[in-house]
CSV table of C-alpha atoms in Angstrom, one decimal:
chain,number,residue,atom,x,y,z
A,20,UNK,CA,-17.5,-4.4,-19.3
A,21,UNK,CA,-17.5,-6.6,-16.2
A,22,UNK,CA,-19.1,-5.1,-13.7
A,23,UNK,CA,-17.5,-7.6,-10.6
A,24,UNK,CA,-13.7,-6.7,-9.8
A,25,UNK,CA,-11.9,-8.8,-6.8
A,26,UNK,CA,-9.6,-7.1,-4.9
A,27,UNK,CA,-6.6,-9.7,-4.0
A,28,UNK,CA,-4.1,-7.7,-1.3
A,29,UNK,CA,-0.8,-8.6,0.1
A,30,UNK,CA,0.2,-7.6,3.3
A,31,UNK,CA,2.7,-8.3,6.5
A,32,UNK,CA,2.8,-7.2,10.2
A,33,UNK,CA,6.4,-6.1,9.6
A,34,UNK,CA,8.8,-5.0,6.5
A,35,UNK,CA,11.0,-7.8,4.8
A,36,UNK,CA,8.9,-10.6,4.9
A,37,UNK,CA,9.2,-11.2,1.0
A,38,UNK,CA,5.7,-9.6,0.3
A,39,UNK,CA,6.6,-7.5,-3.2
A,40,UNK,CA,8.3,-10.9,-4.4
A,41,UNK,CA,5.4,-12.8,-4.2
A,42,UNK,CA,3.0,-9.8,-5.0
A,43,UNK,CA,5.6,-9.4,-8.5
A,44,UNK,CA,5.1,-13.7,-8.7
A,45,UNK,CA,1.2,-13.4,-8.7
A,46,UNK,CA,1.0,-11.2,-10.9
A,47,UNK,CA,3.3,-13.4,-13.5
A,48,UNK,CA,1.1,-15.6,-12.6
A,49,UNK,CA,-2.6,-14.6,-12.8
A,50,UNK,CA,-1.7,-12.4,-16.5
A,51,UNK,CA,-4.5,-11.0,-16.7
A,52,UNK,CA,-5.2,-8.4,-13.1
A,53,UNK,CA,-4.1,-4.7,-12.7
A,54,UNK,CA,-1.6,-4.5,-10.0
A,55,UNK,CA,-1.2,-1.5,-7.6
A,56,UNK,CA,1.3,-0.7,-5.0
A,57,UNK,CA,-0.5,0.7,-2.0
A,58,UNK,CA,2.8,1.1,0.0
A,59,UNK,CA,3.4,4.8,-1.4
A,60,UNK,CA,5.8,5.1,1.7
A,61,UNK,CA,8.8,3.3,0.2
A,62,UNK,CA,7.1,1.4,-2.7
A,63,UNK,CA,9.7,-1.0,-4.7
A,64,UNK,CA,7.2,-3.0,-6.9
A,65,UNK,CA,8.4,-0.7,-9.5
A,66,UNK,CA,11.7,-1.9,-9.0
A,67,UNK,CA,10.5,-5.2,-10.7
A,68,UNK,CA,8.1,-4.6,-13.1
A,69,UNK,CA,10.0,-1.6,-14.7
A,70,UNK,CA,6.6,-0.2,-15.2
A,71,UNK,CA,6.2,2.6,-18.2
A,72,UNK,CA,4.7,5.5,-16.8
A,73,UNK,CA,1.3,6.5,-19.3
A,74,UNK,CA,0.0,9.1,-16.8
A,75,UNK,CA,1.6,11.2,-14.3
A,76,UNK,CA,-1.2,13.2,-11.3
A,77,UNK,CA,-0.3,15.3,-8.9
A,78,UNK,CA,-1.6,14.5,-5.2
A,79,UNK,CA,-2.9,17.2,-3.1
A,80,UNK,CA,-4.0,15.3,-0.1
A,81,UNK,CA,-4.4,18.3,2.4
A,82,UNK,CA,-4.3,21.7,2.8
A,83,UNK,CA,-1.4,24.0,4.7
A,84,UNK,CA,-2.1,27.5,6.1
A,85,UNK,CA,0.2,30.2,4.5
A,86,UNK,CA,0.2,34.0,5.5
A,87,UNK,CA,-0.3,37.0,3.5
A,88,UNK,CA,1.8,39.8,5.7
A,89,UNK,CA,0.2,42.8,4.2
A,90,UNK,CA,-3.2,41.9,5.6
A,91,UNK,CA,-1.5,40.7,9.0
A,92,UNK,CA,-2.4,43.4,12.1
A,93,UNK,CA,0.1,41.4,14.5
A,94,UNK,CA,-2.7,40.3,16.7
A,95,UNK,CA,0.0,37.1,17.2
A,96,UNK,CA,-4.0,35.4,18.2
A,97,UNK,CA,-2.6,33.0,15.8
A,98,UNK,CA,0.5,32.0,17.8
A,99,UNK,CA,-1.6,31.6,21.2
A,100,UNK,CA,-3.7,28.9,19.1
A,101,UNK,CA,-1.7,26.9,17.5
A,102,UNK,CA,-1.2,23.7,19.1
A,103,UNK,CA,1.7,22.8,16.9
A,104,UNK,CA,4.2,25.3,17.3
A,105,UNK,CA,4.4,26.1,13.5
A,106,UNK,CA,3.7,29.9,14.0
A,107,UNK,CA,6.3,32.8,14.6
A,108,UNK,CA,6.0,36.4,15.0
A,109,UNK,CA,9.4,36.9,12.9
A,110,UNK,CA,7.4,37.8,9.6
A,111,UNK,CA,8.6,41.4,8.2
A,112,UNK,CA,6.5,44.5,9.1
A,113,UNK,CA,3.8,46.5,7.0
A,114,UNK,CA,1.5,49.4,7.0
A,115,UNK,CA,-0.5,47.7,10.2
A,116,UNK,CA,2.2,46.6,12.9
A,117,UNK,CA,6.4,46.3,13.3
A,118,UNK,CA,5.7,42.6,13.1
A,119,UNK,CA,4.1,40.0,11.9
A,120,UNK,CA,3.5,36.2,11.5
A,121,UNK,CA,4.9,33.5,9.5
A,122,UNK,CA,4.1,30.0,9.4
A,123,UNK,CA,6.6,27.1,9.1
A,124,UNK,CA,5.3,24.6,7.0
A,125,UNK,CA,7.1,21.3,8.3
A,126,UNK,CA,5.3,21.7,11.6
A,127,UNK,CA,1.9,22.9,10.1
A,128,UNK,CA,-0.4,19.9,10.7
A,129,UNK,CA,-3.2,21.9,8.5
A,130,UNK,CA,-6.0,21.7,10.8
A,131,UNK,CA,-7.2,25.2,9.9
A,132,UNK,CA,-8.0,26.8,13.5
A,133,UNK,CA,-5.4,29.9,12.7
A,134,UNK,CA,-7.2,30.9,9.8
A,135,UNK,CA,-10.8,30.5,11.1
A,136,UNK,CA,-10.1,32.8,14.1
A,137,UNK,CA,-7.3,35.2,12.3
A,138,UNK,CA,-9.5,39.0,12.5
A,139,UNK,CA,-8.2,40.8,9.4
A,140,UNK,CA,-8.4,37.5,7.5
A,141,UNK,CA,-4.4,37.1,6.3
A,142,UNK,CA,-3.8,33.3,6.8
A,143,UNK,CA,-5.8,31.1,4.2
A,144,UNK,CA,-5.5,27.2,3.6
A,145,UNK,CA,-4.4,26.4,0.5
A,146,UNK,CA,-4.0,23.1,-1.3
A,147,UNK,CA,-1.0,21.3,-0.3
A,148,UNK,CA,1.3,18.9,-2.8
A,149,UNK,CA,2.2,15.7,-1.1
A,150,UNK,CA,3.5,13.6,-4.0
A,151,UNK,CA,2.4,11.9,-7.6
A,152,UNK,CA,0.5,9.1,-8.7
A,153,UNK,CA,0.9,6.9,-11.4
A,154,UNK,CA,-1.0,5.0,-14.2
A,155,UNK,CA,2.0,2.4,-16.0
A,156,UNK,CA,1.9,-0.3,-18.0
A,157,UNK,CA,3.9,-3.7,-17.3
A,158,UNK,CA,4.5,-6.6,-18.7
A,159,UNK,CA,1.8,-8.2,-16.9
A,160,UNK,CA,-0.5,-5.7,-17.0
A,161,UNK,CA,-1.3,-2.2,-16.1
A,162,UNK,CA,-0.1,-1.1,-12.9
A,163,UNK,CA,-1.1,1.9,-10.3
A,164,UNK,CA,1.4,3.2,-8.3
A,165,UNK,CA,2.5,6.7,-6.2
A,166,UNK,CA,5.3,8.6,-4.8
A,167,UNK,CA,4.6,10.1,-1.0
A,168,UNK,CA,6.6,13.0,-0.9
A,169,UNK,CA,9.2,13.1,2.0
A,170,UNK,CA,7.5,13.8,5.3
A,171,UNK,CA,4.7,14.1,3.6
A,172,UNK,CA,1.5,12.3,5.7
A,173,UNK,CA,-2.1,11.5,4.3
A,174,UNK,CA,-1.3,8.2,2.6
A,175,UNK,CA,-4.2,6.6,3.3
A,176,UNK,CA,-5.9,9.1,1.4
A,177,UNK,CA,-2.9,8.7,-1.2
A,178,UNK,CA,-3.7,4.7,-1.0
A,179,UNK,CA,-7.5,5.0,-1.5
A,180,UNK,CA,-7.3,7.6,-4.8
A,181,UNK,CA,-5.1,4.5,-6.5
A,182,UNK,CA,-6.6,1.6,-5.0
A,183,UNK,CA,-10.0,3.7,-6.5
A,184,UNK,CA,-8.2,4.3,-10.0
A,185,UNK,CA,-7.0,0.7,-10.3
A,186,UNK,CA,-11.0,-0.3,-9.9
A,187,UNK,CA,-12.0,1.8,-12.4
A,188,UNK,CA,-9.3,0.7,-15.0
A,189,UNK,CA,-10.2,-2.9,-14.3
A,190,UNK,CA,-14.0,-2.1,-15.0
A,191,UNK,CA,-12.9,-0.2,-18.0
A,192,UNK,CA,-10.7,-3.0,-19.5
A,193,UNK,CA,-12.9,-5.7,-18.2
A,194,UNK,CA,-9.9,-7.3,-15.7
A,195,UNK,CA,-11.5,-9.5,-13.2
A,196,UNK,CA,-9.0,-9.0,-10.8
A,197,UNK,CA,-6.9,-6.5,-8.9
A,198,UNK,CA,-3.7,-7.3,-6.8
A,199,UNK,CA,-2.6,-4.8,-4.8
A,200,UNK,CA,0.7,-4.8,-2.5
A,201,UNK,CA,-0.3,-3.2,0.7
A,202,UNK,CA,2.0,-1.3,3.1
A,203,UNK,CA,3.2,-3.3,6.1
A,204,UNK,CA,2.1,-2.7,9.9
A,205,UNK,CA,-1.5,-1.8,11.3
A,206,UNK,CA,-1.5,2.1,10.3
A,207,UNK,CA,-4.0,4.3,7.9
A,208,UNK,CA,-2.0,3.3,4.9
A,209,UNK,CA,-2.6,-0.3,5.6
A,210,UNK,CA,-6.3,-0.1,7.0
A,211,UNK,CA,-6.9,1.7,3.6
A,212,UNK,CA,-5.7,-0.5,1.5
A,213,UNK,CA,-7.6,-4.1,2.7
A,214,UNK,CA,-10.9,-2.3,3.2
A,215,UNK,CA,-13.5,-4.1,1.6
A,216,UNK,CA,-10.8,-6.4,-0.5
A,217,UNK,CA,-12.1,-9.8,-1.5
A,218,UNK,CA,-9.1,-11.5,0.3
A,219,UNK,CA,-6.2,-10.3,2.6
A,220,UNK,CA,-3.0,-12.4,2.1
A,221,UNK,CA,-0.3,-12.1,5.3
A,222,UNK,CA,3.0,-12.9,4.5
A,223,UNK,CA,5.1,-13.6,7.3
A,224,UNK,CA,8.6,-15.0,8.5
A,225,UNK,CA,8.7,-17.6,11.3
A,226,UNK,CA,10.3,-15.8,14.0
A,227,UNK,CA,8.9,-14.7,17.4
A,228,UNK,CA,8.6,-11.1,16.1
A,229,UNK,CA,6.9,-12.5,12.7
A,230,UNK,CA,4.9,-14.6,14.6
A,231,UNK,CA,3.7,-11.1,16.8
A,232,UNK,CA,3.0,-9.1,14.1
A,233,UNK,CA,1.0,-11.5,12.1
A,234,UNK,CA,-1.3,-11.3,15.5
A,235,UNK,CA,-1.7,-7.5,15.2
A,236,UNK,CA,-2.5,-7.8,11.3
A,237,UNK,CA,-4.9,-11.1,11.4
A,238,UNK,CA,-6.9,-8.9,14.3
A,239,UNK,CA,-7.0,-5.7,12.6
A,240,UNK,CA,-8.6,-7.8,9.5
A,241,UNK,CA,-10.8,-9.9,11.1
A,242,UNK,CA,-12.2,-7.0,13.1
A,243,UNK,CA,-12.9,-5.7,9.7
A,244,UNK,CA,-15.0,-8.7,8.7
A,245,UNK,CA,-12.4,-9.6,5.9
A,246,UNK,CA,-11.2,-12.8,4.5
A,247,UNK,CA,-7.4,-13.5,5.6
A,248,UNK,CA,-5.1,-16.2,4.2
A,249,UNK,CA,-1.3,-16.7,5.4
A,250,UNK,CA,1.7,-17.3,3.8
A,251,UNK,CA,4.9,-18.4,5.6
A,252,UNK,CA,7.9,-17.1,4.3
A,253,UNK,CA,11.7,-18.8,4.4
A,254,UNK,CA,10.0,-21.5,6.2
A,255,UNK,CA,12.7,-23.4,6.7
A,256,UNK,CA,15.1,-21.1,8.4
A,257,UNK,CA,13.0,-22.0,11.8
A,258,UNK,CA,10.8,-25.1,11.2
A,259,UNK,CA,9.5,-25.0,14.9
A,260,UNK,CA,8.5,-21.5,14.9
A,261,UNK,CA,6.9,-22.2,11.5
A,262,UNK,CA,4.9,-25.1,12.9
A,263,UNK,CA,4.2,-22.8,16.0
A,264,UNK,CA,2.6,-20.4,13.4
A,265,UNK,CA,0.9,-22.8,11.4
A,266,UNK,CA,-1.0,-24.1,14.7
A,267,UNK,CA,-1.9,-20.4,15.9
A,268,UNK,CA,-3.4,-20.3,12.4
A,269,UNK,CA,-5.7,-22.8,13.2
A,270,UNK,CA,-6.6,-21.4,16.5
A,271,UNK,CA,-7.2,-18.2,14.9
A,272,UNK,CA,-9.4,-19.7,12.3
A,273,UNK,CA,-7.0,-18.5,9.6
A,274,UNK,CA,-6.6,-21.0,6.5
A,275,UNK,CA,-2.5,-21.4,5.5
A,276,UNK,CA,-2.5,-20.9,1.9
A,277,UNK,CA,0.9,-22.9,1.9
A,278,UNK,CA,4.8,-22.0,2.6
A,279,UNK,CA,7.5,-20.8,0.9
A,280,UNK,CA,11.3,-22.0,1.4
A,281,UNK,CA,14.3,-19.9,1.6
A,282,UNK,CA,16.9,-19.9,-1.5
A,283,UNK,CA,19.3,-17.8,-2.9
A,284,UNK,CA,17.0,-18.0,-6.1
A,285,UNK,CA,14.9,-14.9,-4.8
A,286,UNK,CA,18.1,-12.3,-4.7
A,287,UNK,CA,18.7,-13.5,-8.3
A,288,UNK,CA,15.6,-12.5,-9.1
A,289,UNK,CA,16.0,-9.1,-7.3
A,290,UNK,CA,19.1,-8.7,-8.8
A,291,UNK,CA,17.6,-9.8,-12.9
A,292,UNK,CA,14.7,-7.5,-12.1
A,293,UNK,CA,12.4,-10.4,-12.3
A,294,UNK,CA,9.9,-12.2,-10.8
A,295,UNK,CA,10.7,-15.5,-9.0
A,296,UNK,CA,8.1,-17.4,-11.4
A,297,UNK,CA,9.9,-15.9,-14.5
A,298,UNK,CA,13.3,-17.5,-13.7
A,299,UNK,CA,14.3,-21.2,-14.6
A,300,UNK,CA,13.0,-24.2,-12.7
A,301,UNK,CA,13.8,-23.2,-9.4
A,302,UNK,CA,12.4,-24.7,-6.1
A,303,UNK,CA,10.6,-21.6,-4.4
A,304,UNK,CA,8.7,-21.1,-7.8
A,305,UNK,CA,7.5,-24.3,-7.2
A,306,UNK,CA,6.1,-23.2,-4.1
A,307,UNK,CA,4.8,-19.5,-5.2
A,308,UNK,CA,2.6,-21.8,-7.8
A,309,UNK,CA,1.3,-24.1,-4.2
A,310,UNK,CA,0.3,-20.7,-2.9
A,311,UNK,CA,-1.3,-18.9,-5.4
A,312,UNK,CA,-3.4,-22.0,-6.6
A,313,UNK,CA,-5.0,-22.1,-2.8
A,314,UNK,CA,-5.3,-18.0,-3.7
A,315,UNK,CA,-7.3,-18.4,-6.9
A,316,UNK,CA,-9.9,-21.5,-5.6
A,317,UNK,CA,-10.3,-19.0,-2.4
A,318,UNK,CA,-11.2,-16.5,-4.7
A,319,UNK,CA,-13.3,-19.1,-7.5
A,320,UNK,CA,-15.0,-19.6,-4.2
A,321,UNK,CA,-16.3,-16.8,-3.7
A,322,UNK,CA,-17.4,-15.8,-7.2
A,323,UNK,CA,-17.1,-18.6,-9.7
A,324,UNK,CA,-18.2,-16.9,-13.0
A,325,UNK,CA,-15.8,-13.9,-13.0
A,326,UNK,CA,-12.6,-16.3,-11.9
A,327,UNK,CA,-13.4,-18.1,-15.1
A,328,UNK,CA,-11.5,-16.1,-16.6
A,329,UNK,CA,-7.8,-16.1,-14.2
A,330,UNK,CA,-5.6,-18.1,-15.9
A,331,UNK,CA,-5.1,-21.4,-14.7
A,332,UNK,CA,-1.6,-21.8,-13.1
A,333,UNK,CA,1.0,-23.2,-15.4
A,334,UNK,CA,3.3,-26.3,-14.1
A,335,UNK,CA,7.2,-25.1,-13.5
C-alpha cells in the first residue's frame, strides 16, 4: 500500500471552458489514477465515462428543524427569532393552544436558534438528506462521484466526503494518483476541492471574461499556497487575447502548461461518449498529450518515486 497519493485538480473561473474534456483526456491518459468529480452541482463527467455505479451513500450534510405540534404551547417565540422567515403560526391546534407552528423547509437555513430557545421543547433538528454519493468503476479506473439534490446547499462538505473517499481508495489500491474535476468559480465547492492538492490546473478560454476569471481563480489558489498551472482553451479562436493571457501568466508567476486548439473533433467526442485521446488521430489530441506531459514532469517534480509509476504518455 502506498502511502503518498497526489491530488491532480482541474478547475476554471467560469463554466464551458472545456475542463471535463480534458479532465475525461487525462485520465485516458495517465490509466492508472482514481478520478472524482468535485462539481456535485451539475457534474457531467459521468456523461463520459459511463461509470458503473459499485456503491450508492446517502449524504446528510446538515440538519433542518421540524416541529412536533403536540408539544407546541403556541409561544410563536420561534417566529420572533427566526431570521429566515421559514416559520408560520398556521400549524393545526392541540391540547395546549388554537394554534401552532410549522416550519417550511425550503427557507429553513438549519442554524438551530428555534429549537435551542423553543420552552416546551417541540422543534428538534434532525438530519437532513441533500443528495448521494457514488463509488463507480470506469474504464480507466475507479471513479467518485455525487448528486447535490436540487436546492440543496453544503457542497463543499458534499466535495470533501468524496475528494476524502477517492484518497482512501487510492491508498487501498495503491493508485499514486487522484484527478479530480473541480467545480468552476471561487465558491465553497471549489475552495474545497483544491485544498491541499498537489497541483491546481486552470483551464480557460481567451476572451476578456476568461481572461478575468482566471484572475479570481489563480488568486484564490495562490493565496492558498498551492501550485497552479494553466491551460488555454480554443486558442485559436482569439490569438491576441491568448497571447494577452499567456503574458499575464508570466506576470503572475503562473507556468502555461501548453494550449489547446479549437476543432469540431471535441463535439464528436461528446457526442461518441468518449474522450478526445480515445478518438482517431486528431489534432487537439495532439495537444491534450503537450499538456498533460508538462502535468506529469510538474508532478515527477515534486515526488519522483511515486510518479514512477504514471504511465508514460503514448505518441498519437
Amino acid at each position: 500500500m502506498t502511502n503518498t497519493v497526489q491530488e491532480l485538480v482541474i478547475i476554471s473561473g467560469k463554466g464551458g471552458t472545456g475542463k471535463t474534456s480534458v479532465v475525461a483526456s487525462f485520465a485516458a491518459l495517465a490509466e492508472e489514477a482514481v478520478l472524482v468529480d468535485c462539481d456535485v452541482d451539475a457534474s457531467d463527467l459521468h456523461l463520459v465515462l459511463s461509470p458503473d455505479i459499485q456503491l450508492t451513500v446517502p449524504f446528510y450534510g446538515g440538519n433542518q428543524a421540524h416541529v412536533n405540534t403536540e408539544l407546541c404551547v403556541g409561544c410563536m417565540k420561534c417566529i420572533r427569532l427566526c431570521r429566515f422567515g421559514a416559520v408560520s403560526a398556521d400549524g393545526a391546534a392541540n391540547q395546549h393552544t388554537d394554534i401552532t407552528v410549522s416550519i417550511d423547509p425550503f427557507q429553513c437555513e438549519g442554524c438551530g436558534v428555534c429549537a435551542h430557545f423553543c420552552p416546551s421543547g417541540a422543534i428538534q433538528m434532525e438530519p437532513e438528506l441533500n443528495g448521494d454519493w457514488y463509488v463507480s468503476d470506469t474504464r480507466f479506473g475507479p471513479m467518485v462521484h455525487a448528486r447535490l439534490g436540487v436546492a440543496q446547499e453544503n457542497s463543499g462538505k458534499l466535495v470533501t466526503t468524496i475528494r476524502k473517499e477517492a484518497s482512501r481508495i487510492a491508498r487501498e489500491k495503491a493508485i499514486p494518483l487522484v484527478i479530480i474535476d473541480g467545480s468552476p468559480g471561487i465558491g465553497c465547492p471549489v475552495i474545497a476541492s483544491v485544498t491541499n492538492a498537489s497541483l491546481v490546473l486552470i483551464v480557460t478560454e481567451p476572451t476578456l471574461s476568461g481572461l478575468h476569471d482566471l484572475e479570481r481563480v489563480a488568486s484564490l489558489c495562490q493565496g492558498l499556497k498551492l501550485q497552479v498551472m494553466v491551460c488555454v482553451n480554443k486558442v485559436d479562436i482569439n490569438l491576441d487575447m491568448s497571447l494577452r493571457i499567456q503574458k499575464r501568466c508570466d506576470k503572475l508567476n503562473i507556468s502555461v502548461a501548453g494550449t489547446i486548439r479549437y476543432d469540431r473533433c471535441v463535439t464528436d467526442a461528446q457526442l461518441q461518449m468518449k474522450s478526445v485521446v480515445e478518438l482517431a488521430h486528431n489534432p487537439v489530441a495532439e495537444d491534450i498529450v503537450c499538456v498533460w506531459s508538462s502535468v506529469k514532469e510538474n508532478l515527477a517534480a515534486q515526488s519522483p518515486i511515486t510518479n514512477k509509476r504514471i504511465k508514460e504518455t503514448p505518441l498519437i
